[in-house]
mmCIF file with all atom_site columns, N, CA and C in Angstrom:
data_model
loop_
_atom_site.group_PDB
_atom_site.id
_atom_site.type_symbol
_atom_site.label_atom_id
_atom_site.label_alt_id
_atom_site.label_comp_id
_atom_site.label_asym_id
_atom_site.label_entity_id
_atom_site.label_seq_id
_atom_site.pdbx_PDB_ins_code
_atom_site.Cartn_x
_atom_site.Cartn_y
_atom_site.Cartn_z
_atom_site.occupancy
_atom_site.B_iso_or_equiv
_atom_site.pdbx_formal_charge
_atom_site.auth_seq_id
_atom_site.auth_comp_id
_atom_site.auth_asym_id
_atom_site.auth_atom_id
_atom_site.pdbx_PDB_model_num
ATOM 1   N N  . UNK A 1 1  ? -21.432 -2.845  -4.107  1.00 44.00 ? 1  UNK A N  1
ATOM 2   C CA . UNK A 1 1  ? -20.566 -2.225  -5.082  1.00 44.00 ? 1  UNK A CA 1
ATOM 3   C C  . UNK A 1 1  ? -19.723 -3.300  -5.758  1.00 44.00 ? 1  UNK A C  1
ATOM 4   N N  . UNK A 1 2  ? -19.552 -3.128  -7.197  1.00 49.00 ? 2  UNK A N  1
ATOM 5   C CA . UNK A 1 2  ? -18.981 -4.222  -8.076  1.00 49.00 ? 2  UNK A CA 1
ATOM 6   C C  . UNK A 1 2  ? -17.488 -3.500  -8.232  1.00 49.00 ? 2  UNK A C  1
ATOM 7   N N  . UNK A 1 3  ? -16.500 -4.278  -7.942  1.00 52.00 ? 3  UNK A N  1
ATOM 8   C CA . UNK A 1 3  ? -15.570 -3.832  -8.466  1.00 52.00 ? 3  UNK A CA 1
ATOM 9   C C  . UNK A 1 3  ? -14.721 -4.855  -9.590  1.00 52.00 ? 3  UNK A C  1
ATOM 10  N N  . UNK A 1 4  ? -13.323 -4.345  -10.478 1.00 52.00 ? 4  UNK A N  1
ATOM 11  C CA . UNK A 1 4  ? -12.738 -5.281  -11.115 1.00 52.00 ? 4  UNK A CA 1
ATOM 12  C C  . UNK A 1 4  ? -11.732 -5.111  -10.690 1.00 52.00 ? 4  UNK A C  1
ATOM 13  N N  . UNK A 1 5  ? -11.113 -6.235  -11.273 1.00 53.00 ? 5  UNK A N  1
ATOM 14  C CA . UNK A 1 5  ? -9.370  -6.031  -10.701 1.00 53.00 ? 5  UNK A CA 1
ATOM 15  C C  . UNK A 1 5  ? -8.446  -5.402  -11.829 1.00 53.00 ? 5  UNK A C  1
ATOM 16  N N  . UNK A 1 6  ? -9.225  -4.482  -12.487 1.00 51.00 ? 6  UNK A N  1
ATOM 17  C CA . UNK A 1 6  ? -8.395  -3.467  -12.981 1.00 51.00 ? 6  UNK A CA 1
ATOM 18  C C  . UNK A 1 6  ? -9.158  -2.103  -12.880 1.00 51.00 ? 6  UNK A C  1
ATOM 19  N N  . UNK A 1 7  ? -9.021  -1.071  -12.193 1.00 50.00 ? 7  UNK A N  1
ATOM 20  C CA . UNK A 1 7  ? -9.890  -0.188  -12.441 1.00 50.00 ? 7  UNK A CA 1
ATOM 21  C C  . UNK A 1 7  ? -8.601  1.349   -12.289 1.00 50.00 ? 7  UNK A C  1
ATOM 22  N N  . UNK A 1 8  ? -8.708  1.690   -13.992 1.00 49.00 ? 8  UNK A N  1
ATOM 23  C CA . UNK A 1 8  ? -8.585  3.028   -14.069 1.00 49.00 ? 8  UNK A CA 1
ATOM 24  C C  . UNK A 1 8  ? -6.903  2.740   -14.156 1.00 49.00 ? 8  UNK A C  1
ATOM 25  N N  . UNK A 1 9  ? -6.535  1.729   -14.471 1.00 44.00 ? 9  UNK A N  1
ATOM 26  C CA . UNK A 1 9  ? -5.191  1.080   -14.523 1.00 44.00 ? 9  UNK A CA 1
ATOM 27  C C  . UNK A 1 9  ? -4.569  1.344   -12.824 1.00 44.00 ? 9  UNK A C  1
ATOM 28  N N  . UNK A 1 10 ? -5.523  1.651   -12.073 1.00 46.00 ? 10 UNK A N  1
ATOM 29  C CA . UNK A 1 10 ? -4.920  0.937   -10.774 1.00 46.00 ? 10 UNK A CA 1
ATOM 30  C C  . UNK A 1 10 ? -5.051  -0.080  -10.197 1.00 46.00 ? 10 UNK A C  1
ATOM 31  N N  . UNK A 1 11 ? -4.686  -0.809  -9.169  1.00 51.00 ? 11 UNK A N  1
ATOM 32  C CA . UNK A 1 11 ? -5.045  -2.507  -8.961  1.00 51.00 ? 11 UNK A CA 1
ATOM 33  C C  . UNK A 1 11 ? -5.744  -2.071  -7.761  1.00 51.00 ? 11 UNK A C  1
ATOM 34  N N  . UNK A 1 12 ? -7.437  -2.824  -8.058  1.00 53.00 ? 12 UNK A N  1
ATOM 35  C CA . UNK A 1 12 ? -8.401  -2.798  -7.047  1.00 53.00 ? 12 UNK A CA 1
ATOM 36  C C  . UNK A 1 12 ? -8.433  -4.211  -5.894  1.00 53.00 ? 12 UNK A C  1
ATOM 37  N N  . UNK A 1 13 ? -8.219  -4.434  -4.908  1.00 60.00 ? 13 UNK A N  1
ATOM 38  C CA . UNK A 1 13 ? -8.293  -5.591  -4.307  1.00 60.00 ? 13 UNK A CA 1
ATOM 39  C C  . UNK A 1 13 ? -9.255  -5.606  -3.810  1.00 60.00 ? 13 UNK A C  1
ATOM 40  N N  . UNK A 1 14 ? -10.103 -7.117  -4.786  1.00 64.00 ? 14 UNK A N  1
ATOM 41  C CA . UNK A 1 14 ? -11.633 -7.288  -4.806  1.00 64.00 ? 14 UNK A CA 1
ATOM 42  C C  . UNK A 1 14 ? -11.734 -8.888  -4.311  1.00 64.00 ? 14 UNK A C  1
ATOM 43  N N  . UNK A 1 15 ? -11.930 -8.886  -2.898  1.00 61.00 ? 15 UNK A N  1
ATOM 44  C CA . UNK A 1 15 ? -11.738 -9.896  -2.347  1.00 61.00 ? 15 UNK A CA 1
ATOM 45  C C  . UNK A 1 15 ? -13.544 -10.974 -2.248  1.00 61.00 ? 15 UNK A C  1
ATOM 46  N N  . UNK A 1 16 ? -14.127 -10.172 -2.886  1.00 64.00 ? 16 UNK A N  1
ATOM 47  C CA . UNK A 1 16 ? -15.959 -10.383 -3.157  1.00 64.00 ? 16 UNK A CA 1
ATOM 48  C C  . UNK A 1 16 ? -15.383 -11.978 -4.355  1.00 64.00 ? 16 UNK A C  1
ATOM 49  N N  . UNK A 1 17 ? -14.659 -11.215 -5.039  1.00 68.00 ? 17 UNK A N  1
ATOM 50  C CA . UNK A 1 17 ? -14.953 -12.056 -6.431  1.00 68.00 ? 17 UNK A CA 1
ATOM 51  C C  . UNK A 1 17 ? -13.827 -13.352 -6.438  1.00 68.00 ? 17 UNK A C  1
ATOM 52  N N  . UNK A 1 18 ? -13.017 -13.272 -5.437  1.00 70.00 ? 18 UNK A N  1
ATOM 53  C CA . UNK A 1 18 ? -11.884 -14.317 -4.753  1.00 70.00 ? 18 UNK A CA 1
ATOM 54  C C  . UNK A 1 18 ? -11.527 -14.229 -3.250  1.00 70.00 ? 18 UNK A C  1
ATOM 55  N N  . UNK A 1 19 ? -11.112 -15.511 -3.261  1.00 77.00 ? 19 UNK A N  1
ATOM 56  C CA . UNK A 1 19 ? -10.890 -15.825 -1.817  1.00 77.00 ? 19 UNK A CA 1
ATOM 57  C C  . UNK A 1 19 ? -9.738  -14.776 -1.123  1.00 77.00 ? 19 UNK A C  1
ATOM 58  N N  . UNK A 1 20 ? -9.170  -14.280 0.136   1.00 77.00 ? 20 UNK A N  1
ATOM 59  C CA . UNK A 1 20 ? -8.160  -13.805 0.453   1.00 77.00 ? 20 UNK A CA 1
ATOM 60  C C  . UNK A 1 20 ? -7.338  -14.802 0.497   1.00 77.00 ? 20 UNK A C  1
ATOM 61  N N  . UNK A 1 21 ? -6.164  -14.596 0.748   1.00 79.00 ? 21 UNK A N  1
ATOM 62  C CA . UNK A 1 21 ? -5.136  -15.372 0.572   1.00 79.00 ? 21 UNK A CA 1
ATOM 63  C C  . UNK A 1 21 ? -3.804  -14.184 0.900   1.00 79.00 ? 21 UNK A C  1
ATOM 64  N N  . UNK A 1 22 ? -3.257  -14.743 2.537   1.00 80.00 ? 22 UNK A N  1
ATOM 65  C CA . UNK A 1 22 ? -2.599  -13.415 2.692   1.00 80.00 ? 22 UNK A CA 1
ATOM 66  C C  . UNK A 1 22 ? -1.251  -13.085 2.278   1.00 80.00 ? 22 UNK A C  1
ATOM 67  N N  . UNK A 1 23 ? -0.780  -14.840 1.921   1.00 80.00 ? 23 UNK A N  1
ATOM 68  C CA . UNK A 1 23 ? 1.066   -14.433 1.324   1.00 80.00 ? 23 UNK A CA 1
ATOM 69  C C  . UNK A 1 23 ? 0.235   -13.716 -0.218  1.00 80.00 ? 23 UNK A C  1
ATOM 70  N N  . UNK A 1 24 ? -0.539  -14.109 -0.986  1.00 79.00 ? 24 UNK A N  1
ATOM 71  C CA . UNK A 1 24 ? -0.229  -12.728 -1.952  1.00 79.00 ? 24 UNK A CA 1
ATOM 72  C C  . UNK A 1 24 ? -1.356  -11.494 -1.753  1.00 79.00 ? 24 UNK A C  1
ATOM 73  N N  . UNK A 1 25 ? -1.703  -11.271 -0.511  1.00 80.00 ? 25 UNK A N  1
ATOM 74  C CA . UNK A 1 25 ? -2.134  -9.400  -0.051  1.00 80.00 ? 25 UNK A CA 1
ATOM 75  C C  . UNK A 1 25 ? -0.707  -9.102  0.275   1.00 80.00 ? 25 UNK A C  1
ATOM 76  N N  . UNK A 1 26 ? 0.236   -9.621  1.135   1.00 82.00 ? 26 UNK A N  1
ATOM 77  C CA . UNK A 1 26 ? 1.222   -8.927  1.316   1.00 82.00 ? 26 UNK A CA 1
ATOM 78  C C  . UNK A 1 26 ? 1.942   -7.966  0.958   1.00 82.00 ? 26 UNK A C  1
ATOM 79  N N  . UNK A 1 27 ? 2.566   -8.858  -0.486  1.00 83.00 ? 27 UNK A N  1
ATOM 80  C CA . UNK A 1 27 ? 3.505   -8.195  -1.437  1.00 83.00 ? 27 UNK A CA 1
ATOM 81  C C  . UNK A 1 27 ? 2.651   -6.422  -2.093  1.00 83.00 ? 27 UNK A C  1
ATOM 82  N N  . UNK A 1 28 ? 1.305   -6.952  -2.511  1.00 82.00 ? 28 UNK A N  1
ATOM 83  C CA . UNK A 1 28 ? 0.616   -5.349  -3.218  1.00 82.00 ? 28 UNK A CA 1
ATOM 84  C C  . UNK A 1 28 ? 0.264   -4.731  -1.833  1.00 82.00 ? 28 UNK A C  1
ATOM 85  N N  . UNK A 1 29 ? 0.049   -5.293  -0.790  1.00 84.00 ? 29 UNK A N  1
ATOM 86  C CA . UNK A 1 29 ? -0.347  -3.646  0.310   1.00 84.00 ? 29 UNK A CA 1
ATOM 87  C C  . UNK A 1 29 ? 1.310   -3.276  0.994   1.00 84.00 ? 29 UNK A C  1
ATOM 88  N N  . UNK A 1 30 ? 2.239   -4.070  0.641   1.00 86.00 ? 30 UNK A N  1
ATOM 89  C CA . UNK A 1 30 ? 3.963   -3.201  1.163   1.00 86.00 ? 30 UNK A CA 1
ATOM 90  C C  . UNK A 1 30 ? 4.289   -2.230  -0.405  1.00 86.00 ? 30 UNK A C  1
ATOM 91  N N  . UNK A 1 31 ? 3.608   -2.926  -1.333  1.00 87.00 ? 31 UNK A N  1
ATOM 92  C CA . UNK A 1 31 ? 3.860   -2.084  -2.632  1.00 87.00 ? 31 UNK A CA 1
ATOM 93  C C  . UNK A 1 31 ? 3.245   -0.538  -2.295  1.00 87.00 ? 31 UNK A C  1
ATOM 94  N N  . UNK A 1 32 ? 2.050   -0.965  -1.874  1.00 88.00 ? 32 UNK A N  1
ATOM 95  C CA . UNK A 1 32 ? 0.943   0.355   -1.605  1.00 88.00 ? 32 UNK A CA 1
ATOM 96  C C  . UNK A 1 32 ? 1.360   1.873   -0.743  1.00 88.00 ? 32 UNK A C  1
ATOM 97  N N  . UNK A 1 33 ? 2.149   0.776   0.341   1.00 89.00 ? 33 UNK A N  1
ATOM 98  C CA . UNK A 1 33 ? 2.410   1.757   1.322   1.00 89.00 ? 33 UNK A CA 1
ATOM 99  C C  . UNK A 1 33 ? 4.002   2.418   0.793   1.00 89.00 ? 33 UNK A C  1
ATOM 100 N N  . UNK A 1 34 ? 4.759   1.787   0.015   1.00 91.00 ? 34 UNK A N  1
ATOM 101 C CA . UNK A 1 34 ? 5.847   2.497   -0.658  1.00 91.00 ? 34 UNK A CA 1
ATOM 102 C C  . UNK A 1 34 ? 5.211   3.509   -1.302  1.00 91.00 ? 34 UNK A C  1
ATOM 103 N N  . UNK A 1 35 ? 4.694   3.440   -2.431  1.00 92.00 ? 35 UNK A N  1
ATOM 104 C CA . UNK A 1 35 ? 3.959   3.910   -3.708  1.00 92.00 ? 35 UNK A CA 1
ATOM 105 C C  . UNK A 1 35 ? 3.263   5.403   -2.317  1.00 92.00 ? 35 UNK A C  1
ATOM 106 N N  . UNK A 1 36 ? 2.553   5.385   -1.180  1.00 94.00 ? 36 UNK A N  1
ATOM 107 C CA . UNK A 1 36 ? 1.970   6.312   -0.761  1.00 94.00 ? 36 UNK A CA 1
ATOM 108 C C  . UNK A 1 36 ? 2.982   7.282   0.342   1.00 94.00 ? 36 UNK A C  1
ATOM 109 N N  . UNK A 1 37 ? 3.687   6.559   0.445   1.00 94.00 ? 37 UNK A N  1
ATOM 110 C CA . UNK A 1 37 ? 5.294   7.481   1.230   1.00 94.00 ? 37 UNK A CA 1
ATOM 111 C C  . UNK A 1 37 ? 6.005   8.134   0.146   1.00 94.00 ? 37 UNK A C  1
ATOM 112 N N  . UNK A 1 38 ? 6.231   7.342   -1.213  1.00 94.00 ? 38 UNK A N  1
ATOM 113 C CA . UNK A 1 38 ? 6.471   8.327   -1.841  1.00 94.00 ? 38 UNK A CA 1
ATOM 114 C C  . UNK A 1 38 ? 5.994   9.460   -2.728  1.00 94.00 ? 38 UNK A C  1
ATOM 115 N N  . UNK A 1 39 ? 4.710   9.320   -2.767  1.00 96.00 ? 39 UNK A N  1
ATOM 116 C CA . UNK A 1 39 ? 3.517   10.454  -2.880  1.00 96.00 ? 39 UNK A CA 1
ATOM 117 C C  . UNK A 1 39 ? 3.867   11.479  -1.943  1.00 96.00 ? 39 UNK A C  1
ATOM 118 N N  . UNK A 1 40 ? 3.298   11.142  -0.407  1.00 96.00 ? 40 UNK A N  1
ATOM 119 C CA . UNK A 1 40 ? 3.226   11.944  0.444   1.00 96.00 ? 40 UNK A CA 1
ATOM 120 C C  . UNK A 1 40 ? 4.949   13.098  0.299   1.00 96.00 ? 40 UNK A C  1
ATOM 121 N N  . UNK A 1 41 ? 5.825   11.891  0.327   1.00 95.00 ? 41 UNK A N  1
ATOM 122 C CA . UNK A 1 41 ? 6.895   12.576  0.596   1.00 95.00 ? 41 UNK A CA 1
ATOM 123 C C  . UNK A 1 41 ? 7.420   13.873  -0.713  1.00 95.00 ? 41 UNK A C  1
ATOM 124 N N  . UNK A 1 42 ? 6.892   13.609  -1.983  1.00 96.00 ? 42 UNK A N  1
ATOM 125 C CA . UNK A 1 42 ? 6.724   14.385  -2.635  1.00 96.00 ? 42 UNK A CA 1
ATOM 126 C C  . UNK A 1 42 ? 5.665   16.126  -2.777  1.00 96.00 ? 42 UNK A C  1
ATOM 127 N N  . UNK A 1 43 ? 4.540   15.667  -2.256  1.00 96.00 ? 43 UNK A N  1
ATOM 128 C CA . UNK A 1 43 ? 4.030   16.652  -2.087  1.00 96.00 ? 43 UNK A CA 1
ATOM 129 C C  . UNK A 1 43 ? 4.166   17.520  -0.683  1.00 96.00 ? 43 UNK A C  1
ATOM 130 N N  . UNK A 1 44 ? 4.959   16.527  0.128   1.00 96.00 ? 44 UNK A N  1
ATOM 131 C CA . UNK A 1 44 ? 4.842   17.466  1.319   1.00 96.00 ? 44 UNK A CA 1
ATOM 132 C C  . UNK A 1 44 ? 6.447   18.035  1.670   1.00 96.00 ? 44 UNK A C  1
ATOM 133 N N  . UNK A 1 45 ? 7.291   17.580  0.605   1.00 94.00 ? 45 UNK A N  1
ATOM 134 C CA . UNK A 1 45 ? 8.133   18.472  1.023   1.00 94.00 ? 45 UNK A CA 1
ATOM 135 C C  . UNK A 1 45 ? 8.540   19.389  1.084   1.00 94.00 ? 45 UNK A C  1
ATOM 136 N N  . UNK A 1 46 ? 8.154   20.310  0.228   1.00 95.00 ? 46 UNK A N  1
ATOM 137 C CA . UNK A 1 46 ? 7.705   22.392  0.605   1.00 95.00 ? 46 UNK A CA 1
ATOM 138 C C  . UNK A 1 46 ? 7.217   22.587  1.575   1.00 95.00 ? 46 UNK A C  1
ATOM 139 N N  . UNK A 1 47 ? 6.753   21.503  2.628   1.00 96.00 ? 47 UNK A N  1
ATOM 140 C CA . UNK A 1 47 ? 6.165   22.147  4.012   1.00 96.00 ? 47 UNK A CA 1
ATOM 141 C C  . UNK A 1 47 ? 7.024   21.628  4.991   1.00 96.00 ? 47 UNK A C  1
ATOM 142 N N  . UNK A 1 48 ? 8.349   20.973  4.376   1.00 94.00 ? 48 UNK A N  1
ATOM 143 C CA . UNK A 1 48 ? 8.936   20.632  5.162   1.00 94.00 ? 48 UNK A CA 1
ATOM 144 C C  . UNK A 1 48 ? 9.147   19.242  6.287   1.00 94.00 ? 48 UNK A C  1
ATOM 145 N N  . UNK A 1 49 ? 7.543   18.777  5.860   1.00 95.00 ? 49 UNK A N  1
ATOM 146 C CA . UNK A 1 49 ? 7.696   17.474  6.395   1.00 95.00 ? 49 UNK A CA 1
ATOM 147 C C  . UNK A 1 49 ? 8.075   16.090  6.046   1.00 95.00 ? 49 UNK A C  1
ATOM 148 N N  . UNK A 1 50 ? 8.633   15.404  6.841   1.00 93.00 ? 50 UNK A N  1
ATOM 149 C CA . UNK A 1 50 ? 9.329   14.319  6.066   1.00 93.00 ? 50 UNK A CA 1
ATOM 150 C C  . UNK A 1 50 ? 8.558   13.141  6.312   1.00 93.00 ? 50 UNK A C  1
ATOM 151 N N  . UNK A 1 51 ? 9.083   12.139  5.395   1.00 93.00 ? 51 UNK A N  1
ATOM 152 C CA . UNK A 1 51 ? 7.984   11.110  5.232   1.00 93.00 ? 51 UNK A CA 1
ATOM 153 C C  . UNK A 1 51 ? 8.860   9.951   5.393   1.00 93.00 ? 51 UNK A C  1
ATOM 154 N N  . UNK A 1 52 ? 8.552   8.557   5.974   1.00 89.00 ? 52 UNK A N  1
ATOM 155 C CA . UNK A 1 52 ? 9.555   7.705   5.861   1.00 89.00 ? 52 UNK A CA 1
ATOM 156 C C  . UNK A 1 52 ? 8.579   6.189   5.264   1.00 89.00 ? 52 UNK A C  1
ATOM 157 N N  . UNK A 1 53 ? 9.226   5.067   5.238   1.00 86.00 ? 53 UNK A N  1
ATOM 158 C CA . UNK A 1 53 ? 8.168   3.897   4.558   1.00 86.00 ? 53 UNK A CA 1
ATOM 159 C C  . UNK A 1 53 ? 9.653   3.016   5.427   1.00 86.00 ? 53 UNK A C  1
ATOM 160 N N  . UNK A 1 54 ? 9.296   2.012   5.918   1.00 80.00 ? 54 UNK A N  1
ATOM 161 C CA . UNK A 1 54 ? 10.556  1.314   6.860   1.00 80.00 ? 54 UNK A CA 1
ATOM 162 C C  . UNK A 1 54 ? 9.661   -0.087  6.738   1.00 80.00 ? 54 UNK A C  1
ATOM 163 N N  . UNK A 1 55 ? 10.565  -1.110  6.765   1.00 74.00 ? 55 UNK A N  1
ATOM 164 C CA . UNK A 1 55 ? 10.355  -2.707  6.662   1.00 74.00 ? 55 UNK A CA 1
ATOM 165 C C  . UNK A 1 55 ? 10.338  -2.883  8.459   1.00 74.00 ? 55 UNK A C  1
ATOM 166 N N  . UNK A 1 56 ? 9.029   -3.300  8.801   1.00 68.00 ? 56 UNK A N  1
ATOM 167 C CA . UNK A 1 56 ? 9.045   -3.567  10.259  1.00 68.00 ? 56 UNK A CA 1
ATOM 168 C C  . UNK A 1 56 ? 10.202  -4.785  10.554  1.00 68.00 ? 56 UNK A C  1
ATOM 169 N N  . UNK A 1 57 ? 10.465  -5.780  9.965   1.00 68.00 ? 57 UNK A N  1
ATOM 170 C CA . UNK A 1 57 ? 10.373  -6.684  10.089  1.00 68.00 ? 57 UNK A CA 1
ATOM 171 C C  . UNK A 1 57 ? 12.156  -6.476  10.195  1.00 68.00 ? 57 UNK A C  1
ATOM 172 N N  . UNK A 1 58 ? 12.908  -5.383  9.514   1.00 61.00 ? 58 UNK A N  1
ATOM 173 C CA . UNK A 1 58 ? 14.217  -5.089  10.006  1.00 61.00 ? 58 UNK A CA 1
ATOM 174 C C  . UNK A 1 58 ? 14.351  -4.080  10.784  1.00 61.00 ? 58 UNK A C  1
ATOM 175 N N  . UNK A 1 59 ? 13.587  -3.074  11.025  1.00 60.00 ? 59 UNK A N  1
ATOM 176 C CA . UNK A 1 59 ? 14.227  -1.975  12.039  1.00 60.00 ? 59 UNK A CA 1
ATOM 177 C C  . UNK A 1 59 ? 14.059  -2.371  13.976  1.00 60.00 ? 59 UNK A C  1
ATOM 178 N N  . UNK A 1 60 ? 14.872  -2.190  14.761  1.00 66.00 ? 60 UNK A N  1
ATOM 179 C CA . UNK A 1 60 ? 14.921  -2.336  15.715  1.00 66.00 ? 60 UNK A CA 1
ATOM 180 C C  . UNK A 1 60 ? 14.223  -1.504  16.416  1.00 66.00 ? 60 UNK A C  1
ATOM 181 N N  . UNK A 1 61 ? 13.203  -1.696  17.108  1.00 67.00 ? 61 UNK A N  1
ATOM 182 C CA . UNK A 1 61 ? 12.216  -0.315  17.994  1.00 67.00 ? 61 UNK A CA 1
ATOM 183 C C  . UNK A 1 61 ? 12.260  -1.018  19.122  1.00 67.00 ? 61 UNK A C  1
ATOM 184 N N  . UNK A 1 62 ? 11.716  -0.550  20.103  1.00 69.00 ? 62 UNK A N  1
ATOM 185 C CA . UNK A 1 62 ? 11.869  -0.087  21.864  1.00 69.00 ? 62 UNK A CA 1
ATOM 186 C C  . UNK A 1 62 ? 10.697  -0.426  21.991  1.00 69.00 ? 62 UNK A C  1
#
């Protein structure tokens, strides 16, 4: 499968056609996972469930 790195004006990460390189995957997959918490948290709040998106790298866990 061919992809581009623009498809449908969303950003496709097409690692076929370039090398990875992970300081810049970082920044667009923490973008991604904002962008999909606040989806989720939009459509699911008539059912009441809540949605959160948290920076591992500051919250304190057990």
């Amino acid at each position: 499968m061919r992809c581009s790195c623009q498809d449908g004006g969303h950003l496709a990460v097409c690692y076929e056609q370039r090398p990875y390189a992970p300081q810049s995957a970082y920044g667009p997959s923490k973008t991604a996972n904002s962008m999909f918490a606040a989806e989720a948290a939009r459509r699911w709040a008539g059912d009441g469930i809540t949605v959160n998106a948290v920076m591992p790298g500051v919250v304190r866990t057990n």
